[in-house]
Short mmCIF file of C-alpha atoms in Angstrom, two decimals:
data_model
loop_
_atom_site.label_atom_id
_atom_site.label_comp_id
_atom_site.label_asym_id
_atom_site.label_seq_id
_atom_site.Cartn_x
_atom_site.Cartn_y
_atom_site.Cartn_z
CA MET X 1 -0.24 0.52 -0.18
CA SER X 2 1.47 3.46 -0.99
CA LYS X 3 2.22 6.22 1.61
CA ILE X 4 2.18 9.99 1.80
CA ILE X 5 6.21 10.56 2.39
CA SER X 6 7.01 13.73 4.63
CA VAL X 7 10.30 14.87 3.18
CA SER X 8 11.04 16.61 6.13
CA ARG X 9 9.94 17.53 9.61
CA ARG X 10 13.06 16.44 10.81
CA SER X 11 15.39 18.53 8.55
CA ASP X 12 15.82 20.53 5.31
CA ILE X 13 16.34 18.17 2.40
CA PRO X 14 15.40 20.23 -0.21
CA ALA X 15 17.91 22.81 0.88
CA PHE X 16 21.16 20.42 1.88
CA TYR X 17 20.33 16.82 0.80
CA GLY X 18 19.34 17.10 -2.60
CA ASP X 19 21.52 14.84 -4.30
CA TRP X 20 21.07 11.98 -1.16
CA PHE X 21 17.39 12.29 -1.56
CA MET X 22 17.54 11.65 -5.68
CA ASN X 23 19.77 8.40 -4.86
CA ARG X 24 17.18 7.38 -2.52
CA LEU X 25 14.72 7.62 -5.39
CA LYS X 26 17.32 5.87 -7.95
CA GLU X 27 17.74 2.70 -5.60
CA GLY X 28 13.88 2.74 -4.33
CA PHE X 29 14.26 3.05 -0.73
CA ALA X 30 15.47 5.15 2.43
CA GLY X 31 16.10 4.24 6.00
CA TYR X 32 15.04 6.31 9.38
CA VAL X 33 15.41 6.25 12.37
CA ASN X 34 12.43 6.62 15.45
CA PRO X 35 13.54 9.79 17.47
CA PHE X 36 11.44 8.06 20.02
CA GLY X 37 13.05 4.62 20.64
CA GLY X 38 15.78 4.44 18.02
CA GLN X 39 13.60 1.95 15.88
CA LYS X 40 15.10 2.04 12.43
CA TYR X 41 12.88 1.68 9.47
CA ILE X 42 13.21 0.63 5.70
CA LEU X 43 10.86 2.68 3.58
CA PRO X 44 10.19 1.82 -0.37
CA LEU X 45 10.07 4.71 -2.42
CA LYS X 46 9.60 3.35 -6.15
CA PRO X 47 6.68 5.56 -7.78
CA GLU X 48 3.87 3.07 -7.01
CA ASP X 49 4.83 3.23 -3.26
CA VAL X 50 4.34 6.78 -2.70
CA THR X 51 0.88 8.57 -2.83
CA CYS X 52 2.90 11.70 -2.58
CA PHE X 53 6.05 13.42 -1.62
CA VAL X 54 4.99 16.68 1.05
CA PHE X 55 8.28 18.81 0.98
CA TRP X 56 9.26 21.26 3.67
CA SER X 57 11.91 23.38 3.28
CA LYS X 58 13.05 27.21 4.17
CA ASN X 59 14.83 27.40 0.48
CA TYR X 60 14.14 25.48 -2.29
CA THR X 61 16.76 27.21 -4.77
CA PRO X 62 19.15 23.96 -4.65
CA PHE X 63 16.20 21.92 -5.09
CA ILE X 64 13.76 23.27 -8.17
CA GLU X 65 16.22 21.61 -11.16
CA LYS X 66 15.52 18.19 -9.41
CA LEU X 67 11.85 18.58 -9.39
CA LYS X 68 11.28 18.27 -13.08
CA ILE X 69 13.52 14.57 -12.75
CA ILE X 70 11.07 13.69 -10.10
CA GLU X 71 7.99 14.44 -11.40
CA GLU X 72 9.40 12.99 -14.92
CA MET X 73 10.04 9.69 -13.07
CA GLY X 74 6.24 9.68 -11.96
CA TYR X 75 6.13 11.13 -8.18
CA LYS X 76 3.55 13.36 -6.96
CA PHE X 77 4.32 16.23 -4.72
CA TYR X 78 3.26 20.00 -2.98
CA PHE X 79 5.50 21.63 -0.95
CA ASN X 80 5.72 23.75 2.81
CA TYR X 81 7.53 26.49 1.99
CA THR X 82 8.50 28.33 5.67
CA ILE X 83 9.37 32.29 5.35
CA THR X 84 8.96 34.01 8.48
CA GLY X 85 11.21 37.21 7.59
CA LEU X 86 12.63 36.82 11.31
CA PRO X 87 15.84 38.70 11.88
CA ASN X 88 18.77 36.73 11.52
CA ILE X 89 19.64 36.33 14.94
CA PHE X 90 16.83 33.85 15.36
CA GLU X 91 17.74 32.22 11.95
CA CYS X 92 21.17 32.57 11.60
CA ASN X 93 21.89 30.41 8.04
CA LEU X 94 18.80 31.13 6.49
CA VAL X 95 18.44 32.71 2.65
CA LYS X 96 17.82 36.36 2.90
CA LYS X 97 13.95 36.88 2.92
CA GLU X 98 14.08 38.46 -1.06
CA THR X 99 16.10 35.04 -2.12
CA ALA X 100 13.52 32.89 -0.61
CA ILE X 101 10.11 34.55 -1.88
CA ASN X 102 12.10 34.53 -5.37
CA SER X 103 11.98 30.82 -5.19
CA LEU X 104 8.78 30.57 -4.19
CA LYS X 105 7.05 32.32 -6.87
CA LYS X 106 9.27 30.48 -9.44
CA LEU X 107 7.68 27.12 -7.57
CA SER X 108 4.24 28.70 -7.96
CA THR X 109 5.17 29.27 -11.42
CA LEU X 110 6.24 26.16 -12.40
CA TYR X 111 3.23 24.24 -10.54
CA THR X 112 0.46 25.84 -9.48
CA PRO X 113 -0.69 28.04 -6.14
CA LYS X 114 -2.41 25.43 -4.63
CA HIS X 115 0.79 23.30 -4.77
CA ILE X 116 2.23 25.98 -1.81
CA ASN X 117 1.68 26.39 1.19
CA TRP X 118 3.30 29.55 3.06
CA ARG X 119 4.51 28.80 6.56
CA TYR X 120 4.76 32.17 8.22
CA ASP X 121 5.63 29.62 11.47
CA PRO X 122 6.82 29.94 14.52
CA ILE X 123 5.59 32.95 15.36
CA ILE X 124 8.22 34.25 17.88
CA ILE X 125 7.47 37.33 19.90
CA SER X 126 10.28 39.48 21.51
CA ASP X 127 11.64 42.18 22.38
CA ILE X 128 12.79 42.95 18.80
CA THR X 129 9.94 41.01 17.39
CA ASP X 130 6.73 42.70 19.01
CA TYR X 131 3.44 42.52 17.97
CA ASN X 132 3.66 46.04 15.42
CA PHE X 133 7.09 44.32 13.78
CA HIS X 134 5.15 41.23 12.97
CA ILE X 135 2.43 42.94 11.74
CA LYS X 136 4.60 44.93 8.85
CA ASN X 137 7.14 41.98 8.41
CA PHE X 138 3.81 39.85 7.67
CA GLU X 139 1.92 42.59 5.28
CA ASN X 140 5.49 42.75 3.58
CA ILE X 141 5.80 39.17 2.77
CA ALA X 142 1.65 38.74 2.06
CA LYS X 143 2.12 41.75 -0.38
CA GLU X 144 5.12 40.14 -2.15
CA LEU X 145 3.15 36.84 -2.48
CA GLU X 146 -0.13 37.74 -3.79
CA GLY X 147 -1.38 35.79 -6.46
CA TYR X 148 1.39 32.94 -5.81
CA VAL X 149 -0.23 31.37 -2.44
CA GLU X 150 -3.40 30.91 -1.72
CA ARG X 151 -2.85 29.46 1.99
CA CYS X 152 -0.77 30.86 4.58
CA TYR X 153 -0.15 28.26 7.95
CA PHE X 154 1.50 29.57 10.82
CA SER X 155 1.44 29.17 15.03
CA TYR X 156 3.29 30.49 17.76
CA ALA X 157 6.57 29.19 18.86
CA ILE X 158 6.35 25.97 21.14
CA GLN X 159 8.37 25.93 23.85
CA TYR X 160 9.33 22.11 24.24
CA GLY X 161 11.94 21.27 26.67
CA LYS X 162 15.20 21.59 24.39
CA VAL X 163 13.37 24.72 22.81
CA LYS X 164 13.11 26.13 26.01
CA ARG X 165 16.60 25.97 26.85
CA ASN X 166 17.48 27.04 23.18
CA PHE X 167 15.75 30.33 24.40
CA GLU X 168 17.20 30.61 27.66
CA LYS X 169 20.56 30.36 26.16
CA PHE X 170 20.00 32.66 23.49
CA GLU X 171 18.47 35.19 26.20
CA ASN X 172 21.43 35.15 27.99
CA GLU X 173 24.14 35.72 25.04
CA ASN X 174 21.41 38.17 23.43
CA TYR X 175 20.28 40.16 25.98
CA LEU X 176 17.06 39.72 24.53
CA LYS X 177 13.88 38.79 26.45
CA ILE X 178 11.63 36.22 24.39
CA ILE X 179 8.04 36.38 25.45
CA ASP X 180 5.55 33.49 25.88
CA PRO X 181 2.08 35.31 24.28
CA ASP X 182 -1.14 35.30 26.45
CA ARG X 183 -4.11 33.75 24.64
CA ASP X 184 -5.41 37.00 24.03
CA LEU X 185 -2.82 38.28 22.53
CA ARG X 186 -2.47 35.26 20.35
CA ILE X 187 -6.41 35.71 19.52
CA LYS X 188 -5.39 39.60 18.88
CA LEU X 189 -2.32 39.33 16.70
CA ALA X 190 -3.82 36.02 14.44
CA ASN X 191 -6.82 38.22 13.62
CA ASN X 192 -5.23 41.03 12.07
CA LEU X 193 -2.65 38.73 10.48
CA ALA X 194 -5.72 37.33 8.98
CA ASP X 195 -7.23 40.74 7.93
CA ILE X 196 -3.82 41.32 6.33
CA ALA X 197 -3.73 37.98 4.51
CA SER X 198 -7.15 38.02 3.33
CA LYS X 199 -6.55 41.75 1.61
CA HIS X 200 -3.77 39.83 -0.77
CA GLY X 201 -6.04 36.95 -1.26
CA ILE X 202 -4.78 34.33 1.50
CA LYS X 203 -6.18 32.18 3.79
CA MET X 204 -5.34 31.84 7.00
CA LEU X 205 -4.87 28.19 8.76
CA THR X 206 -3.34 27.56 12.33
CA CYS X 207 -1.34 24.84 13.17
CA CYS X 208 -2.23 23.09 16.44
CA ASP X 209 -3.79 26.17 18.15
CA ASP X 210 -8.02 25.02 17.73
CA PHE X 211 -8.64 27.65 20.41
CA LEU X 212 -8.35 30.61 17.28
CA LEU X 213 -10.30 29.20 14.76
CA SER X 214 -12.88 31.66 13.69
CA GLN X 215 -14.55 32.89 10.47
CA LYS X 216 -11.23 34.47 9.61
CA ILE X 217 -9.29 31.54 10.50
CA SER X 218 -9.50 27.96 9.36
CA LYS X 219 -7.29 24.76 10.96
CA ALA X 220 -4.25 23.63 9.31
CA HIS X 221 -3.12 19.71 7.86
CA CYS X 222 0.23 20.73 7.05
CA VAL X 223 0.39 17.01 5.86
CA ASP X 224 -3.27 17.36 4.23
CA GLY X 225 -5.09 14.76 2.32
CA LYS X 226 -7.34 16.69 0.71
CA ILE X 227 -5.09 18.70 -0.50
CA ILE X 228 -3.01 15.75 -2.25
CA GLU X 229 -7.16 14.55 -3.63
CA GLU X 230 -7.74 17.78 -4.99
CA LEU X 231 -4.31 18.05 -6.42
CA PHE X 232 -3.90 14.44 -7.78
CA TYR X 233 -6.55 11.96 -7.34
CA LYS X 234 -9.79 13.48 -8.34
CA ASN X 235 -11.37 10.02 -8.00
CA GLY X 236 -10.34 10.17 -4.33
CA PHE X 237 -8.16 8.04 -2.03
CA LYS X 238 -8.04 6.43 1.35
CA PHE X 239 -6.47 9.00 4.17
CA SER X 240 -6.78 9.47 7.86
CA GLU X 241 -5.97 11.63 10.29
CA LYS X 242 -2.47 10.78 12.65
CA PRO X 243 -1.65 14.11 14.68
CA THR X 244 1.77 14.18 15.77
CA ARG X 245 0.86 16.73 19.01
CA LYS X 246 -1.79 18.32 20.33
CA ASP X 247 -4.70 20.12 17.99
CA CYS X 248 -2.39 18.66 14.80
CA GLY X 249 -4.99 17.90 12.13
CA CYS X 250 -2.13 16.22 9.58
CA THR X 251 -2.84 13.18 7.03
CA ASP X 252 -0.81 10.06 8.29
CA SER X 253 2.36 9.50 6.80
CA ALA X 254 6.12 8.98 7.38
CA ASP X 255 8.84 10.50 7.45
CA ILE X 256 12.31 10.04 6.13
CA GLY X 257 14.33 12.76 7.95
CA SER X 258 16.47 12.33 10.96
CA TYR X 259 17.05 14.42 13.86
CA ASP X 260 20.37 17.01 14.24
CA THR X 261 21.05 17.16 10.62
CA CYS X 262 20.21 20.67 9.63
CA PRO X 263 22.32 23.31 9.48
CA HIS X 264 19.84 26.31 9.19
CA GLY X 265 20.59 26.90 12.98
CA CYS X 266 17.43 28.65 14.08
CA ILE X 267 16.53 28.80 17.84
CA TYR X 268 13.29 27.69 17.66
CA CYS X 269 14.01 24.01 16.22
CA TYR X 270 12.87 21.39 17.78
CA ALA X 271 14.77 18.49 15.58
CA ASN X 272 18.12 20.10 16.27
CA ILE X 273 19.70 19.16 20.14
CA ASN X 274 23.08 20.42 18.99
CA LYS X 275 23.98 23.11 16.54
CA LYS X 276 27.68 21.97 15.82
CA VAL X 277 26.19 18.07 15.68
CA ALA X 278 23.78 19.38 12.91
CA ASP X 279 26.46 21.08 11.46
CA ASP X 280 29.13 18.58 11.65
CA ARG X 281 26.54 15.76 10.50
CA TYR X 282 26.01 18.19 7.24
CA LEU X 283 29.36 18.52 6.54
CA HIS X 284 30.38 14.96 6.48
CA HIS X 285 27.24 13.43 5.46
CA ASP X 286 27.20 10.20 2.73
CA LYS X 287 24.79 10.96 0.16
CA ASP X 288 24.96 7.14 -0.67
CA ALA X 289 24.01 6.27 2.06
CA ALA X 290 20.32 4.70 2.48
CA PHE X 291 19.92 6.58 6.53
CA LEU X 292 19.88 10.59 6.46
CA GLY X 293 23.00 11.79 8.53
CA TYR X 294 24.80 8.36 8.64
CA ASN X 295 27.64 7.18 6.47
CA LYS X 296 27.70 4.36 3.90
CA VAL X 297 28.75 1.53 6.30
CA GLU X 298 26.90 1.93 9.17
CA SER X 299 23.59 2.46 7.15
CA ASP X 300 24.50 -0.60 5.06
CA LYS X 301 24.55 -2.85 8.06
CA TRP X 302 21.49 -1.14 9.31
CA VAL X 303 19.28 -2.24 5.91
CA GLU X 304 20.60 -5.64 6.70
CA ASP X 305 19.57 -5.93 9.91
CA VAL X 306 15.83 -4.59 8.91
CA LYS X 307 15.85 -6.96 5.92
CA ARG X 308 16.90 -9.74 8.18
CA ALA X 309 14.46 -8.67 11.47
CA GLN X 310 11.79 -8.38 8.82
CA SER X 311 11.96 -11.77 7.24
CA GLU X 312 12.14 -13.34 10.66
CA LYS X 313 9.22 -11.45 11.47
CA ASN X 314 7.17 -12.62 8.31
CA ILE X 315 8.39 -16.02 8.68
CA LEU X 316 7.37 -16.07 12.19
CA ASN X 317 3.94 -14.89 11.63
CA ILE X 318 3.47 -17.56 8.58
CA GLU X 319 4.21 -20.65 11.67
CA THR X 320 1.72 -18.82 13.49
CA LYS X 321 -1.19 -19.04 11.35
CA VAL X 322 -0.16 -22.22 10.34
CA LYS X 323 -0.59 -23.35 14.15
CA ILE X 324 -3.63 -21.46 14.62
CA LYS X 325 -4.89 -23.09 11.69
CA LYS X 326 -3.97 -26.66 12.51
CA LYS X 327 -5.32 -26.16 16.38
CA ASP X 328 -9.06 -25.10 15.14
CA SER X 329 -9.50 -25.85 11.40
CA ASN X 330 -13.28 -24.88 12.46
CA THR X 331 -12.28 -21.51 13.56
CA THR X 332 -11.40 -18.75 10.81
CA LEU X 333 -8.84 -16.35 12.10
CA PHE X 334 -6.89 -15.07 8.94
CA ASP X 335 -8.12 -14.75 5.34
CA TYR X 336 -5.87 -16.95 3.04
CA ALA X 337 -6.95 -15.83 -0.48
#
């Protein structure tokens, strides 16, 4: 059964690992490590195995030339494009906002505005990015993107344990205060941003903050079966929601990224524990390895381990079915057709 593949919540593959991704398509599979427990998996990536790729990036410029090849191979895809316009101190290794905007415009021209979710995410309230900053900043970006996007997804920074520690370290080093806005401020700012977006033909959708839902603001589904259906499956296809956190509306998908591999250096990132580790893994990554951020020798061993475990599991399942059938031939527990 084919799957929706997320590329990726855990790293910026289009910006930094395009060659690795293309090699995965050529070989027809990718490995990934579950960040919660370390279990390793192999995911088939042949065209018939992939319902749709959902790409995530802050910079598609290095990846655009690869999209035509991916499309010609028979794959379907759409884009989550994050453009926040935050000062570089928060996102230290990003391309300029103008570069990202131009890249988004090119994507929209090559495909359609319906293929793109503009993500103004996360919203950080601080001494230098206060309410007025976001009003002006959002207006500037929305004006540039008018006609090129139809949807804007947004959320406020969520202070997970490691993100909170990063914020505290950032505040101490830069003599800045990051504010966790109260509910009233969140609602007020969100509604004002929605008014600005509407003026430019853009619909606002909130990611994981259902208390913000209103006539102006809809619920976001960053991985969205309905968008995929509208773009590629006019006769429909089966999909179900599988939230990744509270109030998440995402459709079930599998992610092939790895933590601690993105060198963007965003202080709000939950996928990087250590910036130096992420930088090192990027600089020394092996584009021929099945697992992102690991060397080929280690990766090849894991591939064999996973295949062996799956083979043993299949044999065990067959033996179990046979034993149950012999035990009670009058009771049908499995469909052998």
